[in-house]
């Protein structure tokens, strides 16, 4: 089956930011919408039933203060999308989000900027599609290169309310993100 870039949102990501004891951060989660794929869950929607997950490689964050705004600058980095034929996501065990088959890898090609004020934070980043492969799902053959050949731009919203961190981490925050396909590069 063929995925086509659309002039709208190509994915909704639901996830969490994890801060390790050494200060490095990563984000991971699952998709509530992913192009034309579906169904995305093996049961009631949630991380434990999600067929498609993602996980970033750890990165460092630099924080700046501008009045009552806290601005974070996340280094460029890589994240991978996975197909989990037997969903097993569990936010208490971050490794469960990278147990599936890797189907695509993206690289943020510029610093991600996040702003925190009050109980919410927002961030914006673009990422280039670095690799993708065909996979069979729902009776069809898919490849994310057909949906987002150049990559994505994602706008996210996060809570500043701390969640209980799993062992090995000192802080966790929930977020959601909406991504649109990047247009073709010219010149």
Coordinates of C-alpha atoms in Angstrom, one line a residue:
X1 CA 0.0 0.0 0.0
X2 CA 1.1 3.5 -0.6
X3 CA 1.2 6.4 1.9
X4 CA 1.1 9.9 0.4
X5 CA 2.2 13.1 2.1
X6 CA -0.8 15.1 3.1
X7 CA -1.3 18.8 3.9
X8 CA -2.1 18.1 7.5
X9 CA -1.0 16.3 10.6
X10 CA 0.8 13.0 9.8
X11 CA 1.2 11.9 13.4
X12 CA 0.1 12.4 17.0
X13 CA 2.7 11.3 19.5
X14 CA 2.0 10.6 23.1
X15 CA 5.0 10.2 25.3
X16 CA 7.3 11.2 28.2
X17 CA 10.6 13.0 28.7
X18 CA 13.0 11.1 31.0
X19 CA 15.9 12.7 32.8
X20 CA 18.6 10.2 33.8
X21 CA 20.7 10.5 36.9
X22 CA 23.6 11.9 34.8
X23 CA 21.4 14.7 33.4
X24 CA 20.9 13.2 29.9
X25 CA 17.4 13.2 28.6
X26 CA 15.4 11.1 26.2
X27 CA 11.9 10.9 25.0
X28 CA 9.8 7.9 24.1
X29 CA 6.2 7.0 23.5
X30 CA 3.6 5.8 21.1
X31 CA 1.4 7.1 18.2
X32 CA -2.3 7.8 18.4
X33 CA -2.3 8.7 14.7
X34 CA 0.2 7.7 12.1
X35 CA -0.7 8.6 8.5
X36 CA -3.1 6.1 7.0
X37 CA -2.1 3.2 9.2
X38 CA -4.6 1.5 11.5
X39 CA -5.8 0.2 13.7
X40 CA -3.0 1.5 15.9
X41 CA -3.9 -0.4 19.0
X42 CA -4.5 -4.0 20.0
X43 CA -7.2 -3.2 22.5
X44 CA -8.2 0.0 24.3
X45 CA -5.8 2.9 23.3
X46 CA -2.7 3.3 25.4
X47 CA 1.0 2.6 25.6
X48 CA 0.4 -1.1 26.5
X49 CA -1.6 -1.8 23.3
X50 CA 0.2 0.5 20.8
X51 CA 1.6 -1.2 17.7
X52 CA 3.8 1.8 16.9
X53 CA 6.3 3.4 19.3
X54 CA 9.3 5.7 19.2
X55 CA 12.4 6.3 21.3
X56 CA 15.1 8.9 21.1
X57 CA 18.8 8.4 21.8
X58 CA 19.9 10.3 25.0
X59 CA 20.7 14.0 24.5
X60 CA 21.8 17.0 26.7
X61 CA 19.7 20.0 27.3
X62 CA 20.9 23.6 27.9
X63 CA 18.6 25.9 29.8
X64 CA 18.4 29.7 29.5
X65 CA 16.2 32.0 31.5
X66 CA 14.3 35.0 30.0
X67 CA 12.2 36.6 32.7
X68 CA 9.6 34.0 33.8
X69 CA 10.3 31.9 30.7
X70 CA 12.6 29.0 30.9
X71 CA 14.0 28.1 27.5
X72 CA 15.6 24.8 26.8
X73 CA 17.9 24.1 23.8
X74 CA 18.0 20.4 23.0
X75 CA 20.9 19.2 20.9
X76 CA 20.4 17.6 17.6
X77 CA 19.7 13.9 17.9
X78 CA 18.2 10.7 16.5
X79 CA 15.0 8.9 17.2
X80 CA 13.6 5.7 15.9
X81 CA 10.1 4.4 15.2
X82 CA 9.2 0.8 15.9
X83 CA 6.5 -1.6 14.9
X84 CA 5.5 -3.8 17.9
X85 CA 3.7 -6.8 16.6
X86 CA 3.0 -7.8 20.2
X87 CA 2.5 -4.4 22.0
X88 CA 4.2 -4.1 25.4
X89 CA 4.8 -0.4 26.1
X90 CA 5.1 0.5 29.7
X91 CA 6.1 4.0 30.8
X92 CA 7.6 2.4 34.0
X93 CA 10.0 0.5 31.8
X94 CA 11.4 2.7 29.0
X95 CA 13.1 -0.1 27.2
X96 CA 9.7 -1.5 26.2
X97 CA 9.3 1.3 23.7
X98 CA 12.3 0.1 21.6
X99 CA 11.7 -3.7 21.5
X100 CA 9.9 -3.8 18.2
X101 CA 11.1 -3.8 14.6
X102 CA 12.8 -0.5 13.6
X103 CA 10.9 0.9 10.7
X104 CA 12.3 4.5 10.4
X105 CA 15.0 6.7 11.9
X106 CA 14.8 10.5 12.0
X107 CA 17.5 13.1 13.0
X108 CA 16.7 16.5 14.4
X109 CA 18.7 18.7 12.1
X110 CA 18.7 21.8 14.3
X111 CA 18.4 22.5 17.9
X112 CA 15.0 21.9 19.4
X113 CA 13.7 24.9 21.3
X114 CA 11.4 24.4 24.3
X115 CA 9.7 27.1 26.4
X116 CA 8.3 26.6 29.9
X117 CA 5.9 29.0 31.6
X118 CA 3.7 28.0 34.5
X119 CA 2.3 24.4 34.3
X120 CA 3.0 23.9 30.6
X121 CA 6.0 23.7 28.2
X122 CA 6.0 23.8 24.5
X123 CA 8.7 22.7 21.9
X124 CA 9.2 22.8 18.2
X125 CA 11.7 20.9 16.1
X126 CA 12.2 19.5 12.6
X127 CA 13.7 16.2 11.8
X128 CA 14.9 14.6 8.5
X129 CA 14.0 11.1 7.6
X130 CA 17.4 9.3 7.6
X131 CA 16.2 5.7 6.9
X132 CA 13.1 3.7 6.5
X133 CA 12.2 0.3 5.4
X134 CA 9.1 -1.6 4.1
X135 CA 7.0 -3.4 6.7
X136 CA 3.9 -5.4 6.5
X137 CA 1.0 -4.3 8.6
X138 CA -2.8 -4.6 8.4
X139 CA -2.6 -6.6 5.2
X140 CA -0.5 -4.1 3.3
X141 CA 3.2 -3.2 2.7
X142 CA 4.1 0.3 4.0
X143 CA 7.1 2.6 4.1
X144 CA 7.2 5.9 6.0
X145 CA 9.4 7.4 3.2
X146 CA 6.1 7.6 1.2
X147 CA 4.4 9.6 3.9
X148 CA 7.2 11.9 5.1
X149 CA 10.0 11.6 2.4
X150 CA 11.8 14.8 3.7
X151 CA 10.9 14.4 7.4
X152 CA 8.6 16.2 9.8
X153 CA 8.2 19.3 11.9
X154 CA 6.6 18.7 15.3
X155 CA 5.0 21.0 17.8
X156 CA 4.7 19.6 21.3
X157 CA 3.1 20.4 24.6
X158 CA 4.4 19.0 27.9
X159 CA 3.3 19.2 31.5
X160 CA 5.7 20.5 34.1
X161 CA 4.1 18.3 36.7
X162 CA 6.6 15.6 37.7
X163 CA 5.5 11.9 37.3
X164 CA 7.0 9.1 39.4
X165 CA 10.3 8.2 37.7
X166 CA 11.3 4.6 37.1
X167 CA 14.6 3.3 38.5
X168 CA 17.6 5.0 37.0
X169 CA 15.8 8.2 36.3
X170 CA 15.3 11.3 38.4
X171 CA 12.5 13.1 36.5
X172 CA 9.7 12.3 34.1
X173 CA 7.2 14.6 32.4
X174 CA 4.3 13.8 30.0
X175 CA 4.0 15.3 26.5
X176 CA 2.0 15.2 23.3
X177 CA 3.2 16.2 19.8
X178 CA 1.7 16.8 16.4
X179 CA 3.8 16.5 13.3
X180 CA 3.4 17.7 9.7
X181 CA 5.4 16.5 6.7
X182 CA 8.3 18.7 5.6
X183 CA 8.1 19.9 2.0
X184 CA 10.6 19.0 -0.7
X185 CA 13.9 20.9 -0.5
X186 CA 14.7 23.1 -3.4
X187 CA 18.1 24.0 -4.8

